[in-house]
mmCIF file of C-alpha atoms and ligand atoms in Angstrom:
data_model
loop_
_atom_site.group_PDB
_atom_site.id
_atom_site.type_symbol
_atom_site.label_atom_id
_atom_site.label_comp_id
_atom_site.label_asym_id
_atom_site.label_seq_id
_atom_site.Cartn_x
_atom_site.Cartn_y
_atom_site.Cartn_z
ATOM 1 C CA UNK A 1 -95.752 25.484 59.012
ATOM 2 C CA UNK A 2 -94.272 26.158 62.451
ATOM 3 C CA UNK A 3 -91.598 28.860 62.946
ATOM 4 C CA UNK A 4 -88.683 26.411 62.752
ATOM 5 C CA UNK A 5 -89.939 24.926 59.461
ATOM 6 C CA UNK A 6 -90.531 28.424 58.037
ATOM 7 C CA UNK A 7 -86.952 29.409 58.955
ATOM 8 C CA UNK A 8 -85.519 26.284 57.325
ATOM 9 C CA UNK A 9 -87.709 26.765 54.232
ATOM 10 C CA UNK A 10 -86.627 30.425 53.786
ATOM 11 C CA UNK A 11 -82.971 29.617 54.412
ATOM 12 C CA UNK A 12 -83.069 27.042 51.630
ATOM 13 C CA UNK A 13 -84.952 29.313 49.244
ATOM 14 C CA UNK A 14 -82.499 32.195 49.789
ATOM 15 C CA UNK A 15 -79.317 30.109 49.922
ATOM 16 C CA UNK A 16 -78.727 31.297 53.505
ATOM 17 C CA UNK A 17 -76.578 29.505 56.034
ATOM 18 C CA UNK A 18 -77.563 29.786 59.696
ATOM 19 C CA UNK A 19 -74.658 29.834 62.160
ATOM 20 C CA UNK A 20 -75.208 29.770 65.930
ATOM 21 C CA UNK A 21 -72.906 30.043 68.937
ATOM 22 C CA UNK A 22 -73.142 27.500 71.758
ATOM 23 C CA UNK A 23 -74.434 30.221 74.097
ATOM 24 C CA UNK A 24 -77.709 30.777 72.223
ATOM 25 C CA UNK A 25 -81.009 29.207 73.331
ATOM 26 C CA UNK A 26 -81.432 25.500 72.541
ATOM 27 C CA UNK A 27 -84.201 26.065 69.964
ATOM 28 C CA UNK A 28 -81.974 28.543 68.092
ATOM 29 C CA UNK A 29 -79.141 25.994 68.068
ATOM 30 C CA UNK A 30 -81.522 23.274 66.867
ATOM 31 C CA UNK A 31 -82.617 25.210 63.768
ATOM 32 C CA UNK A 32 -79.079 26.291 62.774
ATOM 33 C CA UNK A 33 -77.002 24.663 60.020
ATOM 34 C CA UNK A 34 -73.934 24.808 62.209
ATOM 35 C CA UNK A 35 -73.339 25.367 65.930
ATOM 36 C CA UNK A 36 -69.855 26.077 67.241
ATOM 37 C CA UNK A 37 -67.410 28.133 69.262
ATOM 38 C CA UNK A 38 -65.957 31.436 67.993
ATOM 39 C CA UNK A 39 -63.108 29.700 66.155
ATOM 40 C CA UNK A 40 -65.295 27.162 64.371
ATOM 41 C CA UNK A 41 -67.818 29.858 63.417
ATOM 42 C CA UNK A 42 -65.061 31.990 61.847
ATOM 43 C CA UNK A 43 -63.686 28.929 60.030
ATOM 44 C CA UNK A 44 -67.155 28.137 58.704
ATOM 45 C CA UNK A 45 -67.797 31.728 57.555
ATOM 46 C CA UNK A 46 -64.457 31.789 55.720
ATOM 47 C CA UNK A 47 -65.491 28.773 53.639
ATOM 48 C CA UNK A 48 -69.183 29.344 52.965
ATOM 49 C CA UNK A 49 -70.636 29.745 49.475
ATOM 50 C CA UNK A 50 -73.968 30.998 50.845
ATOM 51 C CA UNK A 51 -75.480 34.278 49.628
ATOM 52 C CA UNK A 52 -76.672 35.115 53.140
ATOM 53 C CA UNK A 53 -75.129 34.337 56.528
ATOM 54 C CA UNK A 54 -77.573 34.571 59.425
ATOM 55 C CA UNK A 55 -75.284 34.848 62.460
ATOM 56 C CA UNK A 56 -77.051 33.937 65.695
ATOM 57 C CA UNK A 57 -74.568 35.092 68.274
ATOM 58 C CA UNK A 58 -73.329 38.589 69.035
ATOM 59 C CA UNK A 59 -72.297 41.538 66.892
ATOM 60 C CA UNK A 60 -68.540 40.894 66.737
ATOM 61 C CA UNK A 61 -69.251 37.386 65.416
ATOM 62 C CA UNK A 62 -71.370 38.838 62.603
ATOM 63 C CA UNK A 63 -68.606 41.361 61.866
ATOM 64 C CA UNK A 64 -66.088 38.529 61.636
ATOM 65 C CA UNK A 65 -68.372 36.745 59.144
ATOM 66 C CA UNK A 66 -68.664 39.911 57.045
ATOM 67 C CA UNK A 67 -64.902 40.491 57.077
ATOM 68 C CA UNK A 68 -64.178 36.913 56.019
ATOM 69 C CA UNK A 69 -67.011 36.648 53.525
ATOM 70 C CA UNK A 70 -67.554 40.181 52.146
ATOM 71 C CA UNK A 71 -69.600 38.967 49.163
ATOM 72 C CA UNK A 72 -72.328 37.564 51.454
ATOM 73 C CA UNK A 73 -75.091 39.563 53.070
ATOM 74 C CA UNK A 74 -74.574 39.115 56.819
ATOM 75 C CA UNK A 75 -77.669 39.324 59.001
ATOM 76 C CA UNK A 76 -78.057 39.284 62.776
ATOM 77 C CA UNK A 77 -81.440 38.710 64.466
ATOM 78 C CA UNK A 78 -80.998 41.706 66.800
ATOM 79 C CA UNK A 79 -78.469 44.511 66.351
ATOM 80 C CA UNK A 80 -78.540 45.135 70.117
ATOM 81 C CA UNK A 81 -76.726 41.802 70.609
ATOM 82 C CA UNK A 82 -73.431 43.337 71.616
ATOM 83 C CA UNK A 83 -70.767 41.893 73.977
ATOM 84 C CA UNK A 84 -69.677 43.454 77.280
ATOM 85 C CA UNK A 85 -66.116 42.274 76.699
ATOM 86 C CA UNK A 86 -65.890 43.865 73.242
ATOM 87 C CA UNK A 87 -67.485 47.024 74.713
ATOM 88 C CA UNK A 88 -64.786 47.146 77.397
ATOM 89 C CA UNK A 89 -62.247 47.982 74.678
ATOM 90 C CA UNK A 90 -63.098 51.170 72.746
ATOM 91 C CA UNK A 91 -61.067 51.269 69.519
ATOM 92 C CA UNK A 92 -59.561 54.761 70.003
ATOM 93 C CA UNK A 93 -58.397 53.951 73.548
ATOM 94 C CA UNK A 94 -56.906 50.649 72.437
ATOM 95 C CA UNK A 95 -55.093 52.347 69.533
ATOM 96 C CA UNK A 96 -53.589 54.844 72.057
ATOM 97 C CA UNK A 97 -52.472 51.946 74.277
ATOM 98 C CA UNK A 98 -50.817 50.268 71.292
ATOM 99 C CA UNK A 99 -49.104 53.527 70.284
ATOM 100 C CA UNK A 100 -47.777 53.984 73.823
ATOM 101 C CA UNK A 101 -45.963 50.609 73.610
ATOM 102 C CA UNK A 102 -43.836 50.577 70.459
ATOM 103 C CA UNK A 103 -42.066 47.318 69.602
ATOM 104 C CA UNK A 104 -44.965 45.190 70.846
ATOM 105 C CA UNK A 105 -46.936 42.812 68.642
ATOM 106 C CA UNK A 106 -50.658 43.144 69.251
ATOM 107 C CA UNK A 107 -52.806 40.093 69.949
ATOM 108 C CA UNK A 108 -56.559 40.649 70.181
ATOM 109 C CA UNK A 109 -59.217 38.254 71.330
ATOM 110 C CA UNK A 110 -61.899 37.774 68.684
ATOM 111 C CA UNK A 111 -64.375 39.396 71.123
ATOM 112 C CA UNK A 112 -63.504 42.868 69.798
ATOM 113 C CA UNK A 113 -64.912 45.318 67.284
ATOM 114 C CA UNK A 114 -63.627 45.347 63.701
ATOM 115 C CA UNK A 115 -61.957 48.704 64.503
ATOM 116 C CA UNK A 116 -59.874 47.059 67.272
ATOM 117 C CA UNK A 117 -58.953 44.202 64.949
ATOM 118 C CA UNK A 118 -57.784 46.831 62.446
ATOM 119 C CA UNK A 119 -54.939 47.799 64.857
ATOM 120 C CA UNK A 120 -54.086 44.169 65.689
ATOM 121 C CA UNK A 121 -51.332 41.849 64.393
ATOM 122 C CA UNK A 122 -53.108 38.582 65.092
ATOM 123 C CA UNK A 123 -56.547 37.675 66.391
ATOM 124 C CA UNK A 124 -57.065 34.714 68.730
ATOM 125 C CA UNK A 125 -60.029 32.842 70.180
ATOM 126 C CA UNK A 126 -60.120 30.929 73.434
ATOM 127 C CA UNK A 127 -59.607 27.804 71.294
ATOM 128 C CA UNK A 128 -56.201 28.828 69.904
ATOM 129 C CA UNK A 129 -54.867 31.670 72.100
ATOM 130 C CA UNK A 130 -52.197 29.590 73.831
ATOM 131 C CA UNK A 131 -50.787 28.102 70.623
ATOM 132 C CA UNK A 132 -50.784 31.448 68.799
ATOM 133 C CA UNK A 133 -49.036 33.228 71.671
ATOM 134 C CA UNK A 134 -46.461 30.419 71.737
ATOM 135 C CA UNK A 135 -45.850 30.895 67.998
ATOM 136 C CA UNK A 136 -44.112 34.224 68.782
ATOM 137 C CA UNK A 137 -40.420 34.164 69.746
ATOM 138 C CA UNK A 138 -40.101 34.147 73.558
ATOM 139 C CA UNK A 139 -38.404 37.565 73.620
ATOM 140 C CA UNK A 140 -41.053 39.279 71.475
ATOM 141 C CA UNK A 141 -42.938 41.833 73.637
ATOM 142 C CA UNK A 142 -46.691 41.270 73.324
ATOM 143 C CA UNK A 143 -49.858 43.218 74.036
ATOM 144 C CA UNK A 144 -52.981 41.165 74.715
ATOM 145 C CA UNK A 145 -56.485 42.597 74.782
ATOM 146 C CA UNK A 146 -59.157 42.956 75.841
ATOM 147 C CA UNK A 147 -59.797 40.078 78.282
ATOM 148 C CA UNK A 148 -57.595 40.366 81.355
ATOM 149 C CA UNK A 149 -58.683 36.953 82.688
ATOM 150 C CA UNK A 150 -57.853 35.107 79.472
ATOM 151 C CA UNK A 151 -54.622 37.121 79.228
ATOM 152 C CA UNK A 152 -53.621 36.185 82.793
ATOM 153 C CA UNK A 153 -54.415 32.555 82.060
ATOM 154 C CA UNK A 154 -52.299 32.523 78.881
ATOM 155 C CA UNK A 155 -49.458 34.282 80.729
ATOM 156 C CA UNK A 156 -49.638 31.608 83.446
ATOM 157 C CA UNK A 157 -49.519 28.624 81.066
ATOM 158 C CA UNK A 158 -46.911 30.057 78.668
ATOM 159 C CA UNK A 159 -44.662 31.905 81.139
ATOM 160 C CA UNK A 160 -45.010 35.075 79.023
ATOM 161 C CA UNK A 161 -45.526 38.499 80.470
ATOM 162 C CA UNK A 162 -47.891 39.997 77.940
ATOM 163 C CA UNK A 163 -49.135 43.494 78.649
ATOM 164 C CA UNK A 164 -52.848 43.133 79.347
ATOM 165 C CA UNK A 165 -55.766 45.388 78.536
ATOM 166 C CA UNK A 166 -58.108 45.650 81.528
ATOM 167 C CA UNK A 167 -61.351 44.289 80.071
ATOM 168 C CA UNK A 168 -63.696 41.484 81.081
ATOM 169 C CA UNK A 169 -66.946 39.684 80.321
ATOM 170 C CA UNK A 170 -69.686 40.517 82.830
ATOM 171 C CA UNK A 171 -71.066 36.933 82.697
ATOM 172 C CA UNK A 172 -67.793 35.116 83.347
ATOM 173 C CA UNK A 173 -66.641 37.580 86.021
ATOM 174 C CA UNK A 174 -69.713 36.930 88.161
ATOM 175 C CA UNK A 175 -69.576 33.214 88.847
ATOM 176 C CA UNK A 176 -69.715 32.632 92.564
ATOM 177 C CA UNK A 177 -66.537 31.123 94.027
ATOM 178 C CA UNK A 178 -68.470 30.199 97.192
ATOM 179 C CA UNK A 179 -71.176 28.352 95.230
ATOM 180 C CA UNK A 180 -68.519 26.568 93.181
ATOM 181 C CA UNK A 181 -66.722 25.433 96.339
ATOM 182 C CA UNK A 182 -70.047 24.250 97.819
ATOM 183 C CA UNK A 183 -70.975 22.383 94.608
ATOM 184 C CA UNK A 184 -67.598 20.637 94.578
ATOM 185 C CA UNK A 185 -68.236 19.511 98.137
ATOM 186 C CA UNK A 186 -71.748 18.265 97.241
ATOM 187 C CA UNK A 187 -70.472 16.458 94.100
ATOM 188 C CA UNK A 188 -66.977 15.157 94.979
ATOM 189 C CA UNK A 189 -66.806 12.943 91.864
ATOM 190 C CA UNK A 190 -67.654 15.738 89.426
ATOM 191 C CA UNK A 191 -65.135 17.364 87.100
ATOM 192 C CA UNK A 192 -65.036 21.174 87.050
ATOM 193 C CA UNK A 193 -65.045 22.714 83.560
ATOM 194 C CA UNK A 194 -64.110 26.404 83.355
ATOM 195 C CA UNK A 195 -63.985 28.907 80.497
ATOM 196 C CA UNK A 196 -60.750 30.958 80.593
ATOM 197 C CA UNK A 197 -62.727 34.232 80.748
ATOM 198 C CA UNK A 198 -63.433 33.385 84.433
ATOM 199 C CA UNK A 199 -61.423 34.964 87.253
ATOM 200 C CA UNK A 200 -58.180 33.340 88.417
ATOM 201 C CA UNK A 201 -59.633 32.132 91.745
ATOM 202 C CA UNK A 202 -62.334 30.202 89.865
ATOM 203 C CA UNK A 203 -59.888 28.885 87.240
ATOM 204 C CA UNK A 204 -57.694 27.481 90.023
ATOM 205 C CA UNK A 205 -60.478 25.034 90.919
ATOM 206 C CA UNK A 206 -60.814 23.730 87.351
ATOM 207 C CA UNK A 207 -60.062 20.230 86.123
ATOM 208 C CA UNK A 208 -60.243 21.571 82.570
ATOM 209 C CA UNK A 209 -59.890 25.165 81.335
ATOM 210 C CA UNK A 210 -60.881 25.711 77.726
ATOM 211 C CA UNK A 211 -63.077 27.128 75.008
ATOM 212 C CA UNK A 212 -66.694 26.059 74.765
ATOM 213 C CA UNK A 213 -65.752 23.505 72.075
ATOM 214 C CA UNK A 214 -62.953 22.101 74.236
ATOM 215 C CA UNK A 215 -65.237 21.801 77.288
ATOM 216 C CA UNK A 216 -67.927 20.110 75.199
ATOM 217 C CA UNK A 217 -65.354 17.736 73.667
ATOM 218 C CA UNK A 218 -64.072 16.849 77.136
ATOM 219 C CA UNK A 219 -67.534 15.867 78.373
ATOM 220 C CA UNK A 220 -67.770 13.361 75.503
ATOM 221 C CA UNK A 221 -64.322 11.855 76.070
ATOM 222 C CA UNK A 222 -64.199 11.758 79.856
ATOM 223 C CA UNK A 223 -65.318 8.625 81.714
ATOM 224 C CA UNK A 224 -66.686 10.962 84.399
ATOM 225 C CA UNK A 225 -70.494 11.060 84.784
ATOM 226 C CA UNK A 226 -70.913 14.469 86.472
ATOM 227 C CA UNK A 227 -69.630 17.899 85.470
ATOM 228 C CA UNK A 228 -69.784 21.295 87.145
ATOM 229 C CA UNK A 229 -69.907 23.795 84.283
ATOM 230 C CA UNK A 230 -68.534 27.311 84.807
ATOM 231 C CA UNK A 231 -69.468 29.135 81.627
ATOM 232 C CA UNK A 232 -72.577 30.526 79.977
ATOM 233 C CA UNK A 233 -75.402 28.039 80.455
ATOM 234 C CA UNK A 234 -76.328 27.788 76.731
ATOM 235 C CA UNK A 235 -73.534 25.220 76.293
ATOM 236 C CA UNK A 236 -75.459 22.767 78.519
ATOM 237 C CA UNK A 237 -77.857 22.165 75.611
ATOM 238 C CA UNK A 238 -75.164 20.512 73.466
ATOM 239 C CA UNK A 239 -73.579 18.762 76.467
ATOM 240 C CA UNK A 240 -76.899 17.162 77.418
ATOM 241 C CA UNK A 241 -77.611 16.208 73.807
ATOM 242 C CA UNK A 242 -74.192 14.620 73.347
ATOM 243 C CA UNK A 243 -74.217 12.793 76.693
ATOM 244 C CA UNK A 244 -77.802 12.208 77.854
ATOM 245 C CA UNK A 245 -76.587 9.751 80.511
ATOM 246 C CA UNK A 246 -74.352 12.350 82.217
ATOM 247 C CA UNK A 247 -75.230 15.131 84.659
ATOM 248 C CA UNK A 248 -74.297 18.771 84.067
ATOM 249 C CA UNK A 249 -74.480 21.241 86.916
ATOM 250 C CA UNK A 250 -74.368 24.987 86.122
ATOM 251 C CA UNK A 251 -72.741 27.329 88.654
ATOM 252 C CA UNK A 252 -74.871 30.324 89.627
ATOM 253 C CA UNK A 253 -73.560 33.875 89.850
ATOM 254 C CA UNK A 254 -72.961 35.821 93.078
ATOM 255 C CA UNK A 255 -76.248 37.749 93.015
ATOM 256 C CA UNK A 256 -79.113 35.632 94.419
ATOM 257 C CA UNK A 257 -81.985 35.181 91.948
ATOM 258 C CA UNK A 258 -79.946 36.640 89.075
ATOM 259 C CA UNK A 259 -79.637 34.662 85.840
ATOM 260 C CA UNK A 260 -76.247 36.159 85.013
ATOM 261 C CA UNK A 261 -74.832 32.812 83.942
ATOM 262 C CA UNK A 262 -76.903 33.635 80.866
ATOM 263 C CA UNK A 263 -75.524 36.208 78.468
ATOM 264 C CA UNK A 264 -78.450 38.556 77.851
ATOM 265 C CA UNK A 265 -76.981 39.522 74.486
ATOM 266 C CA UNK A 266 -76.915 35.929 73.265
ATOM 267 C CA UNK A 267 -80.519 35.543 74.485
ATOM 268 C CA UNK A 268 -81.642 38.330 72.122
ATOM 269 C CA UNK A 269 -81.504 35.678 69.374
ATOM 270 C CA UNK A 270 -85.012 34.212 69.115
ATOM 271 C CA UNK A 271 -86.808 32.097 66.520
ATOM 272 C CA UNK A 272 -89.276 34.930 65.768
ATOM 273 C CA UNK A 273 -86.447 37.409 65.137
ATOM 274 C CA UNK A 274 -84.602 34.869 62.990
ATOM 275 C CA UNK A 275 -87.688 34.396 60.834
ATOM 276 C CA UNK A 276 -88.278 38.157 60.473
ATOM 277 C CA UNK A 277 -84.612 38.649 59.677
ATOM 278 C CA UNK A 278 -84.729 36.112 56.839
ATOM 279 C CA UNK A 279 -87.993 37.568 55.513
ATOM 280 C CA UNK A 280 -86.826 41.212 55.492
ATOM 281 C CA UNK A 281 -83.063 40.585 55.098
ATOM 282 C CA UNK A 282 -82.592 43.102 57.911
ATOM 283 C CA UNK A 283 -80.775 44.054 60.119
ATOM 284 C CA UNK A 284 -77.661 43.733 58.003
ATOM 285 C CA UNK A 285 -74.137 44.056 59.430
ATOM 286 C CA UNK A 286 -71.800 46.220 57.360
ATOM 287 C CA UNK A 287 -68.269 47.474 58.004
ATOM 288 C CA UNK A 288 -66.503 50.514 56.470
ATOM 289 C CA UNK A 289 -64.179 49.226 53.714
ATOM 290 C CA UNK A 290 -60.983 50.770 55.144
ATOM 291 C CA UNK A 291 -61.567 49.056 58.507
ATOM 292 C CA UNK A 292 -62.556 45.729 56.915
ATOM 293 C CA UNK A 293 -59.439 45.758 54.720
ATOM 294 C CA UNK A 294 -57.186 46.103 57.765
ATOM 295 C CA UNK A 295 -59.207 43.826 60.073
ATOM 296 C CA UNK A 296 -59.132 40.890 57.657
ATOM 297 C CA UNK A 297 -55.332 40.535 57.920
ATOM 298 C CA UNK A 298 -55.079 39.526 61.622
ATOM 299 C CA UNK A 299 -58.111 37.255 61.276
ATOM 300 C CA UNK A 300 -56.618 35.469 58.267
ATOM 301 C CA UNK A 301 -53.356 35.243 60.175
ATOM 302 C CA UNK A 302 -55.241 33.448 62.966
ATOM 303 C CA UNK A 303 -56.921 31.062 60.531
ATOM 304 C CA UNK A 304 -53.601 30.283 58.807
ATOM 305 C CA UNK A 305 -51.778 29.551 62.067
ATOM 306 C CA UNK A 306 -54.732 27.473 63.330
ATOM 307 C CA UNK A 307 -54.857 25.387 60.180
ATOM 308 C CA UNK A 308 -51.080 24.861 60.264
ATOM 309 C CA UNK A 309 -51.414 23.665 63.873
ATOM 310 C CA UNK A 310 -54.435 21.513 63.083
ATOM 311 C CA UNK A 311 -56.762 23.525 65.348
HETATM 312 P P1 LIG B 401 -65.613 30.602 72.723
HETATM 313 O O1 LIG B 401 -64.287 30.972 72.143
HETATM 314 O O2 LIG B 401 -65.506 29.442 73.628
HETATM 315 O O3 LIG B 401 -66.634 30.449 71.648
HETATM 316 O O4 LIG B 401 -66.103 31.795 73.664
HETATM 317 C C1 LIG B 401 -66.749 32.908 73.124
HETATM 318 C C2 LIG B 401 -67.321 33.791 74.130
HETATM 319 O O5 LIG B 401 -67.980 34.757 73.867
HETATM 320 C C3 LIG B 401 -67.059 33.468 75.495
HETATM 321 O O6 LIG B 401 -67.773 34.292 76.330
HETATM 322 FE FE1 LIG B 402 -69.513 38.635 75.315
HETATM 323 FE FE2 LIG B 402 -69.527 37.520 77.716
HETATM 324 FE FE3 LIG B 402 -71.676 37.324 76.176
HETATM 325 FE FE4 LIG B 402 -69.407 35.962 75.558
HETATM 326 S S1 LIG B 402 -70.737 35.677 77.362
HETATM 327 S S2 LIG B 402 -70.700 37.135 74.174
HETATM 328 S S3 LIG B 402 -67.844 37.431 76.237
HETATM 329 S S4 LIG B 402 -70.828 39.226 77.031
#
């Protein structure tokens, strides 16, 4: 049996569900039971009856699975698959920031550790951040962390003035504005699709700003035949599969010869590690009970609001 067949065979035998984020390698996505954005992955984990969840993504995604599905064993192919954005928000520092601003409700992007979620009122993803922020009364003071770019974007579209934590994703911060401008000139008919973790100057050139799922959905619905894609390049796999007759052009980062439009943490997920992980049931992601008990509340809050809004 080849590695993919062995993975599928073991997953069935062990009643394991394999979840993968759009930013993983194409062959990882192809062997998964479900591929989605952060919101869809959390929604899937909340509903699963599997004994094992193999989360092919990054560590905070596996933590979210464990928090929402504590009875399952949650595995991750490589424990080193962290997230620069989550790392830019140490829990103790964030708790101090929250304490220094009494009267504020705390909104945290899902790209955070469980310990940050434990001091949060409601979690958001890029797929529901705008709607969840708008669900608060306009005069409610809000803290938003850790992504300053997403926070600035939500402030701009909602007219709020949320206090922002100064964090960022190293992949989305590095897209080259100059290369994007040049690509637009070379492909005047193309639509520009931008993830909201990108800097404001890049977002300004977008035809569509949205989560990975939203950008993918747009490529299917749009009559346009060419798209310039300003997010992690793993998403191109699903875009090309869904629309083989359309052209997708990734935007390179500033540094010449650097593959920074790939998230090196997402790329730690490989078929060989997935197989080993299912064979050994290691590495497992666990969370101290006191943190998990507090972190589940803002995540459930997010899922409730999202389901009420049909997101
Ligand atoms: P999505 O909410 O689009 O899945 O984004 C997750 C992420 O890590 C972006 O860098
Ligand atoms: Fe984190 Fe950025 Fe990688 Fe997304 S692309 S997982 S935000 S480091």
